[in-house]
Amino acid sequence: MGRIAIVEGVRTPFVKAWTLFEDIPAQRLGAICVRELLEMTHLDPDLADEVIFGAVAQPVEASNVARVISLYAGIPKDKRAYTVSRNCASGFESITSALEKIRCGLDEIVVSGGTESMSNIPLIFGKDITKIFTRLNRAKDLAEKIKLFSQMRPHHFKPVAGIALGLTDPVCGLNMGQTAEVLAKEFGITREEQDGFSLMSHKRAISGRMKLREEIVPVMTGRDYNIVVEDDNGPRENQTIEALSRLKPYFERHTGTVTVGNSCQVTDGACAVLVMDEEKAKAMGYEPLGYIRAYSYIGLEPHKMGLGPVYAIPGVLKKAGLKLKDMDLVEINEAFAAQVLACIKALDSKKFAEENFNTSEPVGRIDIEKLNVNGGAIALGHPVGVSGSRLVLTLLKEMKRRNARFGLASLCVGGGQGGAVILER
Amino acid sequence: MRGRRTGRRGDLRTVSGMNTLNLRIEKEIAIIEFDQPDSKVNVLNTDTMRELDGAIDGILGKPEIKALLIVSKKAGIFIAGADIKEIEHITSADDAREKAENGKAVLDKISNSGLVTVAVINGVCLGGGLELALACKYRVAGFSDAVKLGLPEVKLGIIPGFGGTQRLPRIAGLTRGLNMILSGEMISGRDALKCGLVDRLFPEVRLIENSVALARGILQKTIRTGRKEKKKLFLVLLEDTPFGRALLFSQARKNVLQKTKGFYPASLKALEVIRRTYGKDFKAGSRIESEAFGELAVTDVSKNLIKVFYLNEEFKKLPWIAADIKPDKINKCGILGAGVMGGGIAQLVSFYDIPSRLKDINYEALKSALKTAKGLFDYALKKRILKRHQVDYKMGLISPTTTYRGFENTGIVIEAVVEDLNIKQKVFTELSRIVPPTTVLASNTSSLPIINIAQAAEYPERAVGLHFFNPVHRMPLVEVIRSERSSDRALATTIAFARRIGKVVIVVKDVPGFLINRILLSYMNEAGFLFEEGMDIRRIDRIARGFGMPMGPVELIDEVGIDVGYKVAKILESSYGPRMRVAPILEKVKEKGLLGKKSKAGFYLHKGREKEPNPAIFGLVGPSGSGHISDETALKRMIYIMVNEAARCLEEKVADRPQTVDIGMIMGTGFPPFRAGLLRYADSVGAGNIVKDLEVFEKGLGALRFKPCNYLIDIRDKMGGFYGTV
């Protein structure tokens, strides 16, 4: 059996939540990608064995969103589909699961990817009032109903944002932004450094706009399909350091440095990639974008989840038999500027290596010129279940442009994990 | 008829010897099974009714039998109605009335029997079949989608004759009964349950078993039947008060007149019968029903509608290609050219769950197509033809793009780009380099020769014409055009595909205008000449609509677009010569920039739904000729010129036979079905009369276009008609 190939991939534009894509449910975003992928590769839908899609917040009306996507995209009803969730690495997990399925001989052709509509994460009624409503529904007589009504209070009706709940880890009790603050303090990442990094992300995304179009399928939306979305709408053309510096810290009012400007954006989007064995791809006449050389997931303390990449990267390099300097391009998901910068510092720190990896050699230095060269989640957005797939796709496309040999993609994962994938061409 | 033989004694006794019916007896329950030999469906013809009569008599003679079930052994069919052939051959109103009375007599035996009677509806239950079920005390049905109940008699120009007008309103309510009878629509088993037409729904596999149990339960009084819900107050006021009823009938009359424009007497007659008999004596009402049935059965309208029914059935499956040529199965359809046409075709294809790849050069055009498609789906949603989740799914089957990516694995590509030969040829060349040689390339052109477009492609034998009519979702006709190089396989595939998306197919020759537009344009062109001679355009349109055309020729030109009409007319003139000379007014109107409805001004000024003659056109004609043209003359000119052109089409083998012309004109232009078709109408007038009038027009106006063609003269000389000897 040969290597596992990523034959082709496509994604929707990444759009800020509650803007242009707010009325498109996640299953539709995913279906657009999968259908376009099938069209681009002129693959008969009959030949796709399985659809594996990553999603963090699945739509309440489309359980196992991968299945709904599969049927919407025209894949026959007798094919399989399931949805995976490894928080922010769900987009990775869909691809590595496909690899595992193919290696085990259970599938030959898999459509992987991710979909997320953060705009459509519901507002929730609190537990107390939900209980009252449920009992009301089952109440048998008027007396019981009146009793239940009398238990209602005005504060019951203030909705809770599901998205806020989702972005908070229940084990350590911190939300994602707060974990970034933990790292900012531990590694001494200044506000200026974070804002500067964010500005770079925007600048690179803007200048990379035409290149990014090569991986995007335009989406027509609006009442009469009169809005054609061809680009990500997160990147700001006129982003300035002054504008960034004016923002107040969002997660810690008085002592914080993490703002909405130097954090990833809340975003809607989807991505799909076609995964199959190298020999199968060649036999079908495809020229794959690239191949998966190695992958690795690790766990760490949830309150420092941002350091996930630092732990995952040494593992994947070892599996691949390569060094960090062998990587021609690197993508580290920009959950927060502080988090990426902390990872860069830790990877290059002798002390960190001694304390955590039992070796005096630091993992390596990441050349900033090779990192997130077309912008990252700070500018483009982080639809949480999708980003893993986007990193793989965008990395392979840029590797092709530069005729590069090896690429590294890595994510920190809410809940305390890290993931990393090495791609080769 | 064979004599009866009783089977072995015991609980289960069968009586054999009947042809269609089988009688089973299970203790106190008798079961009559319908199973017409050598037929997929059960129909109530004279013989079957006689058998039924005999079977009922037999049952009534056995006092131990307390219940009767009527079932069908045909999959998906209960009883599909009366035998249309028998109705077709009725020539006297008295005969028809007697038939109705006889049928009612048999069914009344069932309703007066005192037995617990149950109709077990496992599928299609229409016309006489539903009337039989209504004569039973109870009706049950299966859950399957095959279950359809209706009284579609008005569609054949008659009314229910076996008691339907009396029993249906009593059982399902006046409003529902009226709706069903006047429109002839079919309802599902679930809807029937809701309105009380059906008492229970049972799963298919246990349908008869459960029905027997129901009958037993009713006999033993362990099961209660009857409406559970009280009738809504609104309906009580509407149906059970004289004032409400008057309102209901008057509104129904208005609706019928608006829909039928007074051309179809059956609906009005049905309305009258129900109005006169609802709530009154059943026997007297039954007699009135038979009387009305008799009158209608001998009308020309009914005979013609039956002819059109058979014609439609024939053309649904007509094998244009030899049976051994198997059509390819289409898994994905490519559509080139978005816009209103492309959008309409994409929506049609998706409606039938076929994925489509829709391409245009930019997103502006794609927007228009998707908007069109969505609009059509929203309409289907509103009319409850589709549910929301179905619309979401089907709309998603349309995949828009601006490149040719995704066309590589289409089975057929429909080209609907702008009507320009160079562009169509370019597109065919590009396409043929991308799609495999087996993919059918079908052009929707309305005026360009298919062979010219086909030759631009590699493997031109897979190219055909596939001409849709506007609006795509409503006009049932497509012309499949065979070029001189089109292969049988490409044609077979296209025909099968068109039928799969619900269209009626005619295959015609690759000549300018093909068949239908060539005929229709002569009608529209003639209106131009009539206008130039001084006729008011409203009068022209009114006369044509008075004949039964859905649109007058002038409003039709405005609808199609004067630029489009002129262009096609010019192509026909240059192809067929001076006899197809374009009425000069068309060019003048076009030059003035008056394009018709799309520019809100053409021959008419269009304001929303209203229109009035455009004063700007009056100055375009000089002082006219003879002055007064009679209604009769104007009509003859407009219709006979079509007949003449159709005759030429038969002469030149553009259409293979007159049936093709007639079904094409009815399904493609709305030519009045109550006249059974253009050439059936011509036969009813007589070739002799038509030729005589044409010659008068030719001489009187000095107009080459009226010269009768040889085919027509030949028919006249042989004293025959388009359809054999008259």
PDB file of N, CA and C in Angstrom, chain B residues 669-712:
ATOM      1  N   THR B 669     -48.656  24.640 -27.530  1.00  0.00           N
ATOM      2  CA  THR B 669     -49.179  25.992 -27.679  1.00  0.00           C
ATOM      3  C   THR B 669     -50.497  26.182 -26.950  1.00  0.00           C
ATOM      4  N   GLY B 670     -51.055  25.112 -26.393  1.00  0.00           N
ATOM      5  CA  GLY B 670     -52.348  25.254 -25.731  1.00  0.00           C
ATOM      6  C   GLY B 670     -53.509  25.257 -26.703  1.00  0.00           C
ATOM      7  N   PHE B 671     -53.284  24.794 -27.946  1.00  0.00           N
ATOM      8  CA  PHE B 671     -54.395  24.692 -28.887  1.00  0.00           C
ATOM      9  C   PHE B 671     -55.533  23.959 -28.166  1.00  0.00           C
ATOM     10  N   PRO B 672     -56.771  24.482 -28.286  1.00  0.00           N
ATOM     11  CA  PRO B 672     -57.853  23.960 -27.462  1.00  0.00           C
ATOM     12  C   PRO B 672     -58.056  22.452 -27.574  1.00  0.00           C
ATOM     13  N   PRO B 673     -57.879  21.733 -26.445  1.00  0.00           N
ATOM     14  CA  PRO B 673     -58.092  20.287 -26.462  1.00  0.00           C
ATOM     15  C   PRO B 673     -59.544  19.925 -26.783  1.00  0.00           C
ATOM     16  N   PHE B 674     -60.477  20.808 -26.476  1.00  0.00           N
ATOM     17  CA  PHE B 674     -61.874  20.443 -26.717  1.00  0.00           C
ATOM     18  C   PHE B 674     -62.175  20.384 -28.206  1.00  0.00           C
ATOM     19  N   ARG B 675     -61.199  20.827 -29.014  1.00  0.00           N
ATOM     20  CA  ARG B 675     -61.351  20.646 -30.457  1.00  0.00           C
ATOM     21  C   ARG B 675     -60.533  19.464 -30.954  1.00  0.00           C
ATOM     22  N   ALA B 676     -59.882  18.772 -30.047  1.00  0.00           N
ATOM     23  CA  ALA B 676     -59.125  17.543 -30.305  1.00  0.00           C
ATOM     24  C   ALA B 676     -57.879  17.752 -31.147  1.00  0.00           C
ATOM     25  N   GLY B 677     -57.534  18.992 -31.435  1.00  0.00           N
ATOM     26  CA  GLY B 677     -56.303  19.200 -32.202  1.00  0.00           C
ATOM     27  C   GLY B 677     -56.559  19.982 -33.472  1.00  0.00           C
ATOM     28  N   LEU B 678     -55.495  20.579 -34.006  1.00  0.00           N
ATOM     29  CA  LEU B 678     -55.610  21.439 -35.184  1.00  0.00           C
ATOM     30  C   LEU B 678     -56.162  20.657 -36.377  1.00  0.00           C
ATOM     31  N   LEU B 679     -55.625  19.441 -36.597  1.00  0.00           N
ATOM     32  CA  LEU B 679     -56.003  18.707 -37.801  1.00  0.00           C
ATOM     33  C   LEU B 679     -57.323  17.967 -37.624  1.00  0.00           C
ATOM     34  N   ARG B 680     -57.663  17.585 -36.407  1.00  0.00           N
ATOM     35  CA  ARG B 680     -59.000  17.037 -36.138  1.00  0.00           C
ATOM     36  C   ARG B 680     -60.029  18.126 -36.417  1.00  0.00           C
ATOM     37  N   TYR B 681     -59.686  19.339 -36.006  1.00  0.00           N
ATOM     38  CA  TYR B 681     -60.587  20.472 -36.268  1.00  0.00           C
ATOM     39  C   TYR B 681     -60.742  20.672 -37.765  1.00  0.00           C
ATOM     40  N   ALA B 682     -59.591  20.609 -38.452  1.00  0.00           N
ATOM     41  CA  ALA B 682     -59.638  20.792 -39.901  1.00  0.00           C
ATOM     42  C   ALA B 682     -60.558  19.751 -40.538  1.00  0.00           C
ATOM     43  N   ASP B 683     -60.469  18.496 -40.068  1.00  0.00           N
ATOM     44  CA  ASP B 683     -61.331  17.448 -40.608  1.00  0.00           C
ATOM     45  C   ASP B 683     -62.798  17.743 -40.323  1.00  0.00           C
ATOM     46  N   SER B 684     -63.064  18.346 -39.147  1.00  0.00           N
ATOM     47  CA  SER B 684     -64.471  18.618 -38.814  1.00  0.00           C
ATOM     48  C   SER B 684     -65.032  19.723 -39.704  1.00  0.00           C
ATOM     49  N   VAL B 685     -64.147  20.597 -40.199  1.00  0.00           N
ATOM     50  CA  VAL B 685     -64.579  21.649 -41.128  1.00  0.00           C
ATOM     51  C   VAL B 685     -64.693  21.079 -42.539  1.00  0.00           C
ATOM     52  N   GLY B 686     -63.744  20.221 -42.850  1.00  0.00           N
ATOM     53  CA  GLY B 686     -63.749  19.619 -44.189  1.00  0.00           C
ATOM     54  C   GLY B 686     -62.686  20.251 -45.071  1.00  0.00           C
ATOM     55  N   ALA B 687     -61.848  19.412 -45.691  1.00  0.00           N
ATOM     56  CA  ALA B 687     -60.762  19.940 -46.529  1.00  0.00           C
ATOM     57  C   ALA B 687     -61.322  20.787 -47.658  1.00  0.00           C
ATOM     58  N   GLY B 688     -62.463  20.339 -48.190  1.00  0.00           N
ATOM     59  CA  GLY B 688     -63.064  21.082 -49.279  1.00  0.00           C
ATOM     60  C   GLY B 688     -63.339  22.520 -48.900  1.00  0.00           C
ATOM     61  N   ASN B 689     -63.974  22.702 -47.771  1.00  0.00           N
ATOM     62  CA  ASN B 689     -64.292  24.065 -47.321  1.00  0.00           C
ATOM     63  C   ASN B 689     -63.043  24.891 -47.077  1.00  0.00           C
ATOM     64  N   ILE B 690     -62.044  24.240 -46.497  1.00  0.00           N
ATOM     65  CA  ILE B 690     -60.820  24.976 -46.172  1.00  0.00           C
ATOM     66  C   ILE B 690     -60.125  25.427 -47.451  1.00  0.00           C
ATOM     67  N   VAL B 691     -60.017  24.502 -48.413  1.00  0.00           N
ATOM     68  CA  VAL B 691     -59.327  24.869 -49.655  1.00  0.00           C
ATOM     69  C   VAL B 691     -60.075  26.005 -50.347  1.00  0.00           C
ATOM     70  N   LYS B 692     -61.416  25.881 -50.352  1.00  0.00           N
ATOM     71  CA  LYS B 692     -62.231  26.923 -50.999  1.00  0.00           C
ATOM     72  C   LYS B 692     -61.932  28.293 -50.390  1.00  0.00           C
ATOM     73  N   ASP B 693     -61.981  28.366 -49.057  1.00  0.00           N
ATOM     74  CA  ASP B 693     -61.729  29.643 -48.379  1.00  0.00           C
ATOM     75  C   ASP B 693     -60.312  30.153 -48.633  1.00  0.00           C
ATOM     76  N   LEU B 694     -59.340  29.238 -48.586  1.00  0.00           N
ATOM     77  CA  LEU B 694     -57.959  29.662 -48.812  1.00  0.00           C
ATOM     78  C   LEU B 694     -57.806  30.283 -50.198  1.00  0.00           C
ATOM     79  N   GLU B 695     -58.460  29.655 -51.200  1.00  0.00           N
ATOM     80  CA  GLU B 695     -58.342  30.186 -52.559  1.00  0.00           C
ATOM     81  C   GLU B 695     -58.984  31.567 -52.662  1.00  0.00           C
ATOM     82  N   VAL B 696     -60.092  31.758 -51.955  1.00  0.00           N
ATOM     83  CA  VAL B 696     -60.739  33.076 -51.937  1.00  0.00           C
ATOM     84  C   VAL B 696     -59.790  34.119 -51.358  1.00  0.00           C
ATOM     85  N   PHE B 697     -59.138  33.761 -50.234  1.00  0.00           N
ATOM     86  CA  PHE B 697     -58.216  34.701 -49.609  1.00  0.00           C
ATOM     87  C   PHE B 697     -57.024  34.994 -50.521  1.00  0.00           C
ATOM     88  N   GLU B 698     -56.564  33.910 -51.176  1.00  0.00           N
ATOM     89  CA  GLU B 698     -55.384  34.066 -52.041  1.00  0.00           C
ATOM     90  C   GLU B 698     -55.679  35.067 -53.155  1.00  0.00           C
ATOM     91  N   LYS B 699     -56.833  34.853 -53.795  1.00  0.00           N
ATOM     92  CA  LYS B 699     -57.185  35.750 -54.902  1.00  0.00           C
ATOM     93  C   LYS B 699     -57.494  37.130 -54.381  1.00  0.00           C
ATOM     94  N   GLY B 700     -58.369  37.198 -53.379  1.00  0.00           N
ATOM     95  CA  GLY B 700     -58.854  38.492 -52.904  1.00  0.00           C
ATOM     96  C   GLY B 700     -57.746  39.387 -52.382  1.00  0.00           C
ATOM     97  N   LEU B 701     -56.770  38.789 -51.685  1.00  0.00           N
ATOM     98  CA  LEU B 701     -55.709  39.620 -51.103  1.00  0.00           C
ATOM     99  C   LEU B 701     -54.449  39.602 -51.951  1.00  0.00           C
ATOM    100  N   GLY B 702     -54.456  38.742 -52.989  1.00  0.00           N
ATOM    101  CA  GLY B 702     -53.249  38.610 -53.793  1.00  0.00           C
ATOM    102  C   GLY B 702     -52.090  38.133 -52.932  1.00  0.00           C
ATOM    103  N   ALA B 703     -52.409  37.201 -52.028  1.00  0.00           N
ATOM    104  CA  ALA B 703     -51.383  36.811 -51.057  1.00  0.00           C
ATOM    105  C   ALA B 703     -50.976  35.357 -51.262  1.00  0.00           C
ATOM    106  N   LEU B 704     -49.682  35.161 -51.529  1.00  0.00           N
ATOM    107  CA  LEU B 704     -49.127  33.842 -51.793  1.00  0.00           C
ATOM    108  C   LEU B 704     -49.283  32.911 -50.594  1.00  0.00           C
ATOM    109  N   ARG B 705     -49.322  33.481 -49.430  1.00  0.00           N
ATOM    110  CA  ARG B 705     -49.321  32.645 -48.220  1.00  0.00           C
ATOM    111  C   ARG B 705     -50.573  31.785 -48.090  1.00  0.00           C
ATOM    112  N   PHE B 706     -51.670  32.176 -48.799  1.00  0.00           N
ATOM    113  CA  PHE B 706     -52.893  31.402 -48.679  1.00  0.00           C
ATOM    114  C   PHE B 706     -52.996  30.288 -49.697  1.00  0.00           C
ATOM    115  N   LYS B 707     -52.024  30.197 -50.603  1.00  0.00           N
ATOM    116  CA  LYS B 707     -52.115  29.157 -51.620  1.00  0.00           C
ATOM    117  C   LYS B 707     -52.148  27.788 -50.970  1.00  0.00           C
ATOM    118  N   PRO B 708     -53.234  27.044 -51.208  1.00  0.00           N
ATOM    119  CA  PRO B 708     -53.321  25.734 -50.562  1.00  0.00           C
ATOM    120  C   PRO B 708     -52.209  24.816 -51.060  1.00  0.00           C
ATOM    121  N   CYS B 709     -51.615  24.063 -50.160  1.00  0.00           N
ATOM    122  CA  CYS B 709     -50.509  23.197 -50.566  1.00  0.00           C
ATOM    123  C   CYS B 709     -51.066  21.918 -51.178  1.00  0.00           C
ATOM    124  N   ASN B 710     -50.209  21.166 -51.850  1.00  0.00           N
ATOM    125  CA  ASN B 710     -50.633  19.971 -52.567  1.00  0.00           C
ATOM    126  C   ASN B 710     -51.250  18.932 -51.651  1.00  0.00           C
ATOM    127  N   TYR B 711     -50.671  18.774 -50.482  1.00  0.00           N
ATOM    128  CA  TYR B 711     -51.167  17.776 -49.532  1.00  0.00           C
ATOM    129  C   TYR B 711     -52.633  18.027 -49.213  1.00  0.00           C
ATOM    130  N   LEU B 712     -52.959  19.285 -48.993  1.00  0.00           N
ATOM    131  CA  LEU B 712     -54.327  19.667 -48.646  1.00  0.00           C
ATOM    132  C   LEU B 712     -55.267  19.429 -49.829  1.00  0.00           C
TER     133      LEU B 712
END
